[in-house]
Amino acid sequence: MRKKIIAANWKMNMTQAESERFVETFLRDCGEIIDVEVVIVPPFTSIAKVMEALGRAQNIKVGAQNMYWEKSGAFTGEISAALLRDLFVHYVVLGHSERRTLFGETDEMVNRKVRAAHEATLRPIVCIGETLEQRDKGNVEKILSIQLRGSLAGLTPKELQETVIAYEPVWAIGTGRNATPQQAQEAHAFIRKTLREMADDTTAERVRIQYGGSVKPENARELMSQSDIDGALVGGASLDPRSFAQIVKAAREK
Ligand code: PGA
């Protein structure tokens, strides 16, 4: 049984004071977090504050939104996996579509980051997804296959099992237009089939695949009840602690 994983991607938002208030309200609203893993992914500048505010809260981990693949050195403005581990960060989001389109990240660059993350025992959440044009042309499977094989090249089955994949159709991110549960399930099943080809049955069954793109309290339950959807990567709705708590509760219900 795969444990569902719900992540809050705050993007370039949330000061330290806002982050602290978020955590307090979220912990109060969410109740006991059992059978679900929650990950808060603040901007770098609020990571330490979120850690401090979480204290001993069980089943809540902290992630980062990006990192560079080199271990250390003259790379002004970059952050390494080791620097994130030093802050007790567990996860790192890699290859988000905003990084791919606005900052020119390719599958090869994402792959270098993914491998560097594993080397430092940081768990990557690797984002893939098609644009609307690619979907309209009937190229969803082709694009997902290229991104998966490119971004995850060279990983051992164990590393693959410790990788989270986020299927985020680009046309659904920040648009209010989520994929239907059927569209998402179809893509997730294809991703799992590709993982089976890349590794083996056991590995494919263990990898958690999140859905991302306009997840809200109103659609979370139905999306996460699909057999291959193992959680959500939430952007906009994760900035409000009450909405995010509702999404976490939706993941708990079978
Ligand atoms: P959204 O963003 O929930 O605002 O659509 C999702 C994401 O970019 O991870």
PDB file of C-alpha atoms and ligand atoms in Angstrom:
ATOM      1  CA  MET A   1       0.000   0.000   0.000  1.00  0.00           C
ATOM      2  CA  ARG A   2       1.439   3.370  -1.010  1.00  0.00           C
ATOM      3  CA  LYS A   3       1.184   6.095   1.626  1.00  0.00           C
ATOM      4  CA  LYS A   4      -0.366   9.214   0.134  1.00  0.00           C
ATOM      5  CA  ILE A   5       1.852  12.287  -0.014  1.00  0.00           C
ATOM      6  CA  ILE A   6       0.464  15.814  -0.116  1.00  0.00           C
ATOM      7  CA  ALA A   7       2.856  18.684  -0.744  1.00  0.00           C
ATOM      8  CA  ALA A   8       2.367  22.437  -0.440  1.00  0.00           C
ATOM      9  CA  ASN A   9       4.375  24.249  -3.107  1.00  0.00           C
ATOM     10  CA  TRP A  10       4.435  27.855  -1.942  1.00  0.00           C
ATOM     11  CA  LYS A  11       6.469  29.032  -4.947  1.00  0.00           C
ATOM     12  CA  MET A  12       7.799  32.618  -4.481  1.00  0.00           C
ATOM     13  CA  ASN A  13       5.451  33.468  -1.595  1.00  0.00           C
ATOM     14  CA  MET A  14       5.336  33.520   2.210  1.00  0.00           C
ATOM     15  CA  THR A  15       7.546  35.614   4.459  1.00  0.00           C
ATOM     16  CA  GLN A  16       8.852  34.107   7.699  1.00  0.00           C
ATOM     17  CA  ALA A  17       6.008  35.660   9.711  1.00  0.00           C
ATOM     18  CA  GLU A  18       3.399  34.392   7.226  1.00  0.00           C
ATOM     19  CA  SER A  19       4.972  30.936   7.266  1.00  0.00           C
ATOM     20  CA  GLU A  20       4.825  30.761  11.038  1.00  0.00           C
ATOM     21  CA  ARG A  21       1.165  31.794  11.084  1.00  0.00           C
ATOM     22  CA  PHE A  22       0.400  29.246   8.367  1.00  0.00           C
ATOM     23  CA  VAL A  23       1.923  26.382  10.351  1.00  0.00           C
ATOM     24  CA  GLU A  24       0.058  27.322  13.531  1.00  0.00           C
ATOM     25  CA  THR A  25      -3.318  27.469  11.778  1.00  0.00           C
ATOM     26  CA  PHE A  26      -2.643  24.376   9.688  1.00  0.00           C
ATOM     27  CA  LEU A  27      -1.683  22.248  12.704  1.00  0.00           C
ATOM     28  CA  ARG A  28      -4.829  23.350  14.509  1.00  0.00           C
ATOM     29  CA  ASP A  29      -7.136  22.721  11.538  1.00  0.00           C
ATOM     30  CA  CYS A  30      -5.650  19.522  10.278  1.00  0.00           C
ATOM     31  CA  GLY A  31      -5.989  17.382  13.373  1.00  0.00           C
ATOM     32  CA  GLU A  32      -3.980  14.192  13.644  1.00  0.00           C
ATOM     33  CA  ILE A  33      -2.010  13.372  10.536  1.00  0.00           C
ATOM     34  CA  ILE A  34      -2.125   9.626  10.163  1.00  0.00           C
ATOM     35  CA  ASP A  35      -1.700   7.429   7.087  1.00  0.00           C
ATOM     36  CA  VAL A  36      -0.643  10.471   5.036  1.00  0.00           C
ATOM     37  CA  GLU A  37       2.663  12.204   4.570  1.00  0.00           C
ATOM     38  CA  VAL A  38       2.563  15.999   4.402  1.00  0.00           C
ATOM     39  CA  VAL A  39       5.373  18.060   2.905  1.00  0.00           C
ATOM     40  CA  ILE A  40       5.643  21.833   3.133  1.00  0.00           C
ATOM     41  CA  VAL A  41       7.795  23.379   0.430  1.00  0.00           C
ATOM     42  CA  PRO A  42       8.541  27.008   1.340  1.00  0.00           C
ATOM     43  CA  PRO A  43      10.888  29.404  -0.437  1.00  0.00           C
ATOM     44  CA  PHE A  44      14.492  28.885   0.800  1.00  0.00           C
ATOM     45  CA  THR A  45      14.224  31.944   3.069  1.00  0.00           C
ATOM     46  CA  SER A  46      11.376  30.472   5.139  1.00  0.00           C
ATOM     47  CA  ILE A  47      12.643  26.890   5.472  1.00  0.00           C
ATOM     48  CA  ALA A  48      14.225  27.381   8.900  1.00  0.00           C
ATOM     49  CA  LYS A  49      11.158  29.196  10.232  1.00  0.00           C
ATOM     50  CA  VAL A  50       8.826  26.417   9.047  1.00  0.00           C
ATOM     51  CA  MET A  51      11.066  23.789  10.684  1.00  0.00           C
ATOM     52  CA  GLU A  52      10.994  25.706  13.938  1.00  0.00           C
ATOM     53  CA  ALA A  53       7.208  26.217  13.837  1.00  0.00           C
ATOM     54  CA  LEU A  54       6.582  22.525  13.086  1.00  0.00           C
ATOM     55  CA  GLY A  55       8.550  21.416  16.136  1.00  0.00           C
ATOM     56  CA  ARG A  56       7.835  17.744  16.655  1.00  0.00           C
ATOM     57  CA  ALA A  57       4.756  17.561  14.420  1.00  0.00           C
ATOM     58  CA  GLN A  58       4.641  13.995  13.160  1.00  0.00           C
ATOM     59  CA  ASN A  59       4.393  13.087   9.497  1.00  0.00           C
ATOM     60  CA  ILE A  60       5.156  16.596   8.293  1.00  0.00           C
ATOM     61  CA  LYS A  61       8.356  17.090   6.360  1.00  0.00           C
ATOM     62  CA  VAL A  62       9.920  20.087   4.713  1.00  0.00           C
ATOM     63  CA  GLY A  63      11.003  20.331   1.096  1.00  0.00           C
ATOM     64  CA  ALA A  64      12.855  22.817  -1.107  1.00  0.00           C
ATOM     65  CA  GLN A  65      11.749  24.089  -4.502  1.00  0.00           C
ATOM     66  CA  ASN A  66      15.007  23.635  -6.373  1.00  0.00           C
ATOM     67  CA  MET A  67      18.746  22.941  -5.987  1.00  0.00           C
ATOM     68  CA  TYR A  68      21.911  22.770  -8.066  1.00  0.00           C
ATOM     69  CA  TRP A  69      23.690  19.514  -8.882  1.00  0.00           C
ATOM     70  CA  GLU A  70      27.232  20.480  -7.856  1.00  0.00           C
ATOM     71  CA  LYS A  71      28.340  19.677  -4.302  1.00  0.00           C
ATOM     72  CA  SER A  72      29.905  23.061  -3.450  1.00  0.00           C
ATOM     73  CA  GLY A  73      32.014  25.821  -4.924  1.00  0.00           C
ATOM     74  CA  ALA A  74      31.832  28.972  -7.023  1.00  0.00           C
ATOM     75  CA  PHE A  75      28.169  28.889  -8.092  1.00  0.00           C
ATOM     76  CA  THR A  76      26.834  32.230  -6.890  1.00  0.00           C
ATOM     77  CA  GLY A  77      23.144  32.144  -6.127  1.00  0.00           C
ATOM     78  CA  GLU A  78      22.808  28.351  -6.102  1.00  0.00           C
ATOM     79  CA  ILE A  79      21.991  25.924  -3.281  1.00  0.00           C
ATOM     80  CA  SER A  80      23.358  22.362  -3.019  1.00  0.00           C
ATOM     81  CA  ALA A  81      21.719  19.189  -1.751  1.00  0.00           C
ATOM     82  CA  ALA A  82      24.143  19.140   1.193  1.00  0.00           C
ATOM     83  CA  LEU A  83      23.148  22.677   2.224  1.00  0.00           C
ATOM     84  CA  LEU A  84      19.507  21.567   2.213  1.00  0.00           C
ATOM     85  CA  ARG A  85      20.284  18.440   4.238  1.00  0.00           C
ATOM     86  CA  ASP A  86      22.079  20.693   6.700  1.00  0.00           C
ATOM     87  CA  LEU A  87      18.672  22.314   7.360  1.00  0.00           C
ATOM     88  CA  PHE A  88      17.067  18.842   7.756  1.00  0.00           C
ATOM     89  CA  VAL A  89      15.175  19.234   4.499  1.00  0.00           C
ATOM     90  CA  HIS A  90      13.809  15.864   3.292  1.00  0.00           C
ATOM     91  CA  TYR A  91      12.440  16.540  -0.181  1.00  0.00           C
ATOM     92  CA  VAL A  92      13.308  18.698  -3.164  1.00  0.00           C
ATOM     93  CA  VAL A  93      10.949  19.564  -6.025  1.00  0.00           C
ATOM     94  CA  LEU A  94      12.815  19.233  -9.320  1.00  0.00           C
ATOM     95  CA  GLY A  95      11.858  20.010 -12.909  1.00  0.00           C
ATOM     96  CA  HIS A  96       8.726  21.992 -12.089  1.00  0.00           C
ATOM     97  CA  SER A  97       7.207  23.331 -15.323  1.00  0.00           C
ATOM     98  CA  GLU A  98       7.944  26.894 -14.207  1.00  0.00           C
ATOM     99  CA  ARG A  99      11.638  25.978 -13.977  1.00  0.00           C
ATOM    100  CA  ARG A 100      11.481  24.239 -17.320  1.00  0.00           C
ATOM    101  CA  THR A 101       9.734  27.077 -19.175  1.00  0.00           C
ATOM    102  CA  LEU A 102      10.961  30.218 -17.365  1.00  0.00           C
ATOM    103  CA  PHE A 103      14.482  29.085 -16.496  1.00  0.00           C
ATOM    104  CA  GLY A 104      15.301  26.768 -19.371  1.00  0.00           C
ATOM    105  CA  GLU A 105      15.706  23.509 -17.446  1.00  0.00           C
ATOM    106  CA  THR A 106      15.996  20.456 -19.669  1.00  0.00           C
ATOM    107  CA  ASP A 107      15.452  16.782 -18.817  1.00  0.00           C
ATOM    108  CA  GLU A 108      19.228  16.380 -18.763  1.00  0.00           C
ATOM    109  CA  MET A 109      19.622  19.154 -16.181  1.00  0.00           C
ATOM    110  CA  VAL A 110      16.759  17.746 -14.128  1.00  0.00           C
ATOM    111  CA  ASN A 111      18.448  14.343 -14.263  1.00  0.00           C
ATOM    112  CA  ARG A 112      21.731  15.731 -12.932  1.00  0.00           C
ATOM    113  CA  LYS A 113      19.830  17.323 -10.067  1.00  0.00           C
ATOM    114  CA  VAL A 114      17.846  14.157  -9.342  1.00  0.00           C
ATOM    115  CA  ARG A 115      21.029  12.082  -9.146  1.00  0.00           C
ATOM    116  CA  ALA A 116      22.766  14.661  -6.942  1.00  0.00           C
ATOM    117  CA  ALA A 117      19.737  14.724  -4.637  1.00  0.00           C
ATOM    118  CA  HIS A 118      19.810  10.934  -4.186  1.00  0.00           C
ATOM    119  CA  GLU A 119      23.534  10.999  -3.548  1.00  0.00           C
ATOM    120  CA  ALA A 120      22.844  13.349  -0.635  1.00  0.00           C
ATOM    121  CA  THR A 121      19.839  11.267   0.567  1.00  0.00           C
ATOM    122  CA  LEU A 122      17.454  14.057  -0.357  1.00  0.00           C
ATOM    123  CA  ARG A 123      14.270  12.711  -1.930  1.00  0.00           C
ATOM    124  CA  PRO A 124      13.294  14.294  -5.223  1.00  0.00           C
ATOM    125  CA  ILE A 125       9.739  15.136  -6.272  1.00  0.00           C
ATOM    126  CA  VAL A 126      10.143  15.153 -10.036  1.00  0.00           C
ATOM    127  CA  CYS A 127       7.565  17.074 -12.062  1.00  0.00           C
ATOM    128  CA  ILE A 128       6.516  16.124 -15.565  1.00  0.00           C
ATOM    129  CA  GLY A 129       3.547  17.089 -17.706  1.00  0.00           C
ATOM    130  CA  GLU A 130       2.382  18.071 -21.169  1.00  0.00           C
ATOM    131  CA  THR A 131       1.304  21.471 -22.528  1.00  0.00           C
ATOM    132  CA  LEU A 132      -2.171  21.987 -23.973  1.00  0.00           C
ATOM    133  CA  GLU A 133      -0.765  22.000 -27.493  1.00  0.00           C
ATOM    134  CA  GLN A 134       0.944  18.662 -26.900  1.00  0.00           C
ATOM    135  CA  ARG A 135      -2.310  17.222 -25.511  1.00  0.00           C
ATOM    136  CA  ASP A 136      -4.344  18.535 -28.450  1.00  0.00           C
ATOM    137  CA  LYS A 137      -1.906  16.898 -30.852  1.00  0.00           C
ATOM    138  CA  GLY A 138      -2.339  13.549 -29.088  1.00  0.00           C
ATOM    139  CA  ASN A 139       1.228  13.532 -27.772  1.00  0.00           C
ATOM    140  CA  VAL A 140       0.642  13.118 -24.026  1.00  0.00           C
ATOM    141  CA  GLU A 141       2.194   9.651 -23.719  1.00  0.00           C
ATOM    142  CA  LYS A 142       5.140  10.529 -25.937  1.00  0.00           C
ATOM    143  CA  ILE A 143       5.964  13.637 -23.868  1.00  0.00           C
ATOM    144  CA  LEU A 144       5.544  11.860 -20.529  1.00  0.00           C
ATOM    145  CA  SER A 145       7.746   9.010 -21.671  1.00  0.00           C
ATOM    146  CA  ILE A 146      10.525  11.359 -22.847  1.00  0.00           C
ATOM    147  CA  GLN A 147      10.417  13.417 -19.647  1.00  0.00           C
ATOM    148  CA  LEU A 148      10.342  10.359 -17.378  1.00  0.00           C
ATOM    149  CA  ARG A 149      13.130   8.477 -19.101  1.00  0.00           C
ATOM    150  CA  GLY A 150      15.229  11.638 -19.434  1.00  0.00           C
ATOM    151  CA  SER A 151      14.742  12.970 -15.902  1.00  0.00           C
ATOM    152  CA  LEU A 152      15.140   9.596 -14.167  1.00  0.00           C
ATOM    153  CA  ALA A 153      17.920   8.093 -16.303  1.00  0.00           C
ATOM    154  CA  GLY A 154      20.517   6.040 -14.451  1.00  0.00           C
ATOM    155  CA  LEU A 155      18.614   5.605 -11.179  1.00  0.00           C
ATOM    156  CA  THR A 156      18.723   2.260  -9.378  1.00  0.00           C
ATOM    157  CA  PRO A 157      15.384   0.603  -8.522  1.00  0.00           C
ATOM    158  CA  LYS A 158      15.903   1.655  -4.891  1.00  0.00           C
ATOM    159  CA  GLU A 159      16.453   5.282  -5.901  1.00  0.00           C
ATOM    160  CA  LEU A 160      13.392   5.143  -8.134  1.00  0.00           C
ATOM    161  CA  GLN A 161      11.310   3.864  -5.222  1.00  0.00           C
ATOM    162  CA  GLU A 162      12.500   6.805  -3.160  1.00  0.00           C
ATOM    163  CA  THR A 163      11.537   9.259  -5.891  1.00  0.00           C
ATOM    164  CA  VAL A 164       8.120  10.888  -5.990  1.00  0.00           C
ATOM    165  CA  ILE A 165       6.733  11.775  -9.400  1.00  0.00           C
ATOM    166  CA  ALA A 166       4.331  14.679  -9.825  1.00  0.00           C
ATOM    167  CA  TYR A 167       2.171  14.583 -12.928  1.00  0.00           C
ATOM    168  CA  GLU A 168       1.331  18.222 -13.575  1.00  0.00           C
ATOM    169  CA  PRO A 169      -0.308  19.014 -16.907  1.00  0.00           C
ATOM    170  CA  VAL A 170       1.026  22.493 -17.713  1.00  0.00           C
ATOM    171  CA  TRP A 171      -2.428  23.703 -18.803  1.00  0.00           C
ATOM    172  CA  ALA A 172      -3.812  22.900 -15.348  1.00  0.00           C
ATOM    173  CA  ILE A 173      -1.199  24.774 -13.293  1.00  0.00           C
ATOM    174  CA  GLY A 174      -2.531  27.985 -11.781  1.00  0.00           C
ATOM    175  CA  THR A 175      -5.407  28.101 -14.268  1.00  0.00           C
ATOM    176  CA  GLY A 176      -8.267  26.845 -12.106  1.00  0.00           C
ATOM    177  CA  ARG A 177      -8.790  24.148 -14.735  1.00  0.00           C
ATOM    178  CA  ASN A 178      -7.809  20.779 -13.261  1.00  0.00           C
ATOM    179  CA  ALA A 179      -7.476  17.577 -15.261  1.00  0.00           C
ATOM    180  CA  THR A 180     -10.559  15.412 -14.809  1.00  0.00           C
ATOM    181  CA  PRO A 181      -9.982  12.452 -12.480  1.00  0.00           C
ATOM    182  CA  GLN A 182     -10.202  10.191 -15.568  1.00  0.00           C
ATOM    183  CA  GLN A 183      -7.621  12.196 -17.545  1.00  0.00           C
ATOM    184  CA  ALA A 184      -5.290  12.211 -14.554  1.00  0.00           C
ATOM    185  CA  GLN A 185      -5.760   8.480 -13.841  1.00  0.00           C
ATOM    186  CA  GLU A 186      -4.983   7.663 -17.478  1.00  0.00           C
ATOM    187  CA  ALA A 187      -1.731   9.636 -17.331  1.00  0.00           C
ATOM    188  CA  HIS A 188      -0.774   8.118 -13.968  1.00  0.00           C
ATOM    189  CA  ALA A 189      -1.406   4.584 -15.217  1.00  0.00           C
ATOM    190  CA  PHE A 190       0.795   5.318 -18.220  1.00  0.00           C
ATOM    191  CA  ILE A 191       3.552   6.666 -15.953  1.00  0.00           C
ATOM    192  CA  ARG A 192       3.407   3.493 -13.839  1.00  0.00           C
ATOM    193  CA  LYS A 193       3.543   1.334 -16.955  1.00  0.00           C
ATOM    194  CA  THR A 194       6.620   3.248 -18.122  1.00  0.00           C
ATOM    195  CA  LEU A 195       8.271   2.768 -14.716  1.00  0.00           C
ATOM    196  CA  ARG A 196       7.614  -0.969 -15.069  1.00  0.00           C
ATOM    197  CA  GLU A 197       9.515  -0.899 -18.372  1.00  0.00           C
ATOM    198  CA  MET A 198      12.313   1.227 -16.900  1.00  0.00           C
ATOM    199  CA  ALA A 199      12.734  -0.989 -13.808  1.00  0.00           C
ATOM    200  CA  ASP A 200      10.448  -3.798 -12.610  1.00  0.00           C
ATOM    201  CA  ASP A 201       6.929  -4.497 -11.268  1.00  0.00           C
ATOM    202  CA  THR A 202       7.803  -4.063  -7.595  1.00  0.00           C
ATOM    203  CA  THR A 203       9.484  -0.723  -8.215  1.00  0.00           C
ATOM    204  CA  ALA A 204       6.612   0.566 -10.338  1.00  0.00           C
ATOM    205  CA  GLU A 205       4.120  -0.452  -7.639  1.00  0.00           C
ATOM    206  CA  ARG A 206       6.069   1.373  -4.938  1.00  0.00           C
ATOM    207  CA  VAL A 207       6.647   4.726  -6.628  1.00  0.00           C
ATOM    208  CA  ARG A 208       4.229   7.406  -5.485  1.00  0.00           C
ATOM    209  CA  ILE A 209       2.744   9.564  -8.221  1.00  0.00           C
ATOM    210  CA  GLN A 210       1.151  12.849  -7.205  1.00  0.00           C
ATOM    211  CA  TYR A 211      -1.261  14.842  -9.300  1.00  0.00           C
ATOM    212  CA  GLY A 212      -0.735  18.623  -9.504  1.00  0.00           C
ATOM    213  CA  GLY A 213      -2.599  21.414 -11.266  1.00  0.00           C
ATOM    214  CA  SER A 214      -5.455  23.394  -9.693  1.00  0.00           C
ATOM    215  CA  VAL A 215      -5.998  20.945  -6.821  1.00  0.00           C
ATOM    216  CA  LYS A 216      -8.549  22.433  -4.423  1.00  0.00           C
ATOM    217  CA  PRO A 217     -10.577  21.160  -1.464  1.00  0.00           C
ATOM    218  CA  GLU A 218     -13.509  20.667  -3.872  1.00  0.00           C
ATOM    219  CA  ASN A 219     -11.731  18.327  -6.304  1.00  0.00           C
ATOM    220  CA  ALA A 220      -9.063  16.699  -4.116  1.00  0.00           C
ATOM    221  CA  ARG A 221     -11.103  13.747  -2.889  1.00  0.00           C
ATOM    222  CA  GLU A 222     -12.200  12.546  -6.300  1.00  0.00           C
ATOM    223  CA  LEU A 223      -8.756  12.970  -7.835  1.00  0.00           C
ATOM    224  CA  MET A 224      -7.069  11.079  -4.999  1.00  0.00           C
ATOM    225  CA  SER A 225      -9.574   8.245  -5.047  1.00  0.00           C
ATOM    226  CA  GLN A 226      -8.190   7.111  -8.430  1.00  0.00           C
ATOM    227  CA  SER A 227      -6.136   3.948  -8.145  1.00  0.00           C
ATOM    228  CA  ASP A 228      -2.846   5.369  -9.423  1.00  0.00           C
ATOM    229  CA  ILE A 229      -3.061   8.818  -7.813  1.00  0.00           C
ATOM    230  CA  ASP A 230      -1.029   8.790  -4.620  1.00  0.00           C
ATOM    231  CA  GLY A 231      -1.362  12.368  -3.482  1.00  0.00           C
ATOM    232  CA  ALA A 232      -1.192  15.938  -4.663  1.00  0.00           C
ATOM    233  CA  LEU A 233       1.267  18.741  -5.306  1.00  0.00           C
ATOM    234  CA  VAL A 234      -0.700  21.847  -4.436  1.00  0.00           C
ATOM    235  CA  GLY A 235       0.217  25.395  -5.462  1.00  0.00           C
ATOM    236  CA  GLY A 236      -2.367  28.173  -5.060  1.00  0.00           C
ATOM    237  CA  ALA A 237      -4.626  26.351  -2.584  1.00  0.00           C
ATOM    238  CA  SER A 238      -1.657  25.546  -0.346  1.00  0.00           C
ATOM    239  CA  LEU A 239      -1.173  29.217   0.562  1.00  0.00           C
ATOM    240  CA  ASP A 240      -4.303  29.072   2.713  1.00  0.00           C
ATOM    241  CA  PRO A 241      -3.775  26.804   5.736  1.00  0.00           C
ATOM    242  CA  ARG A 242      -7.488  25.947   5.937  1.00  0.00           C
ATOM    243  CA  SER A 243      -7.744  24.861   2.291  1.00  0.00           C
ATOM    244  CA  PHE A 244      -4.536  22.900   2.577  1.00  0.00           C
ATOM    245  CA  ALA A 245      -5.798  21.180   5.735  1.00  0.00           C
ATOM    246  CA  GLN A 246      -8.982  20.198   3.890  1.00  0.00           C
ATOM    247  CA  ILE A 247      -6.945  18.704   1.053  1.00  0.00           C
ATOM    248  CA  VAL A 248      -4.900  16.698   3.555  1.00  0.00           C
ATOM    249  CA  LYS A 249      -8.093  15.451   5.177  1.00  0.00           C
ATOM    250  CA  ALA A 250      -9.428  14.456   1.741  1.00  0.00           C
ATOM    251  CA  ALA A 251      -6.351  12.262   1.252  1.00  0.00           C
ATOM    252  CA  ARG A 252      -7.054  10.440   4.493  1.00  0.00           C
ATOM    253  CA  GLU A 253     -10.526   9.372   3.444  1.00  0.00           C
ATOM    254  CA  LYS A 254     -10.683   6.210   1.447  1.00  0.00           C
TER     255      LYS A 254
HETATM  256  P1  PGA B   1      -1.580  25.132  -8.689  1.00  0.00           P
HETATM  257  O1  PGA B   1      -0.021  24.825  -8.852  1.00  0.00           O
HETATM  258  O2  PGA B   1      -2.120  24.230  -7.627  1.00  0.00           O
HETATM  259  O3  PGA B   1      -1.633  26.585  -8.308  1.00  0.00           O
HETATM  260  O4  PGA B   1      -2.210  24.861 -10.021  1.00  0.00           O
HETATM  261  C1  PGA B   1       0.460  23.515  -8.795  1.00  0.00           C
HETATM  262  C2  PGA B   1       1.971  23.510  -8.960  1.00  0.00           C
HETATM  263  O5  PGA B   1       2.494  24.347  -9.707  1.00  0.00           O
HETATM  264  O6  PGA B   1       2.675  22.678  -8.339  1.00  0.00           O
END
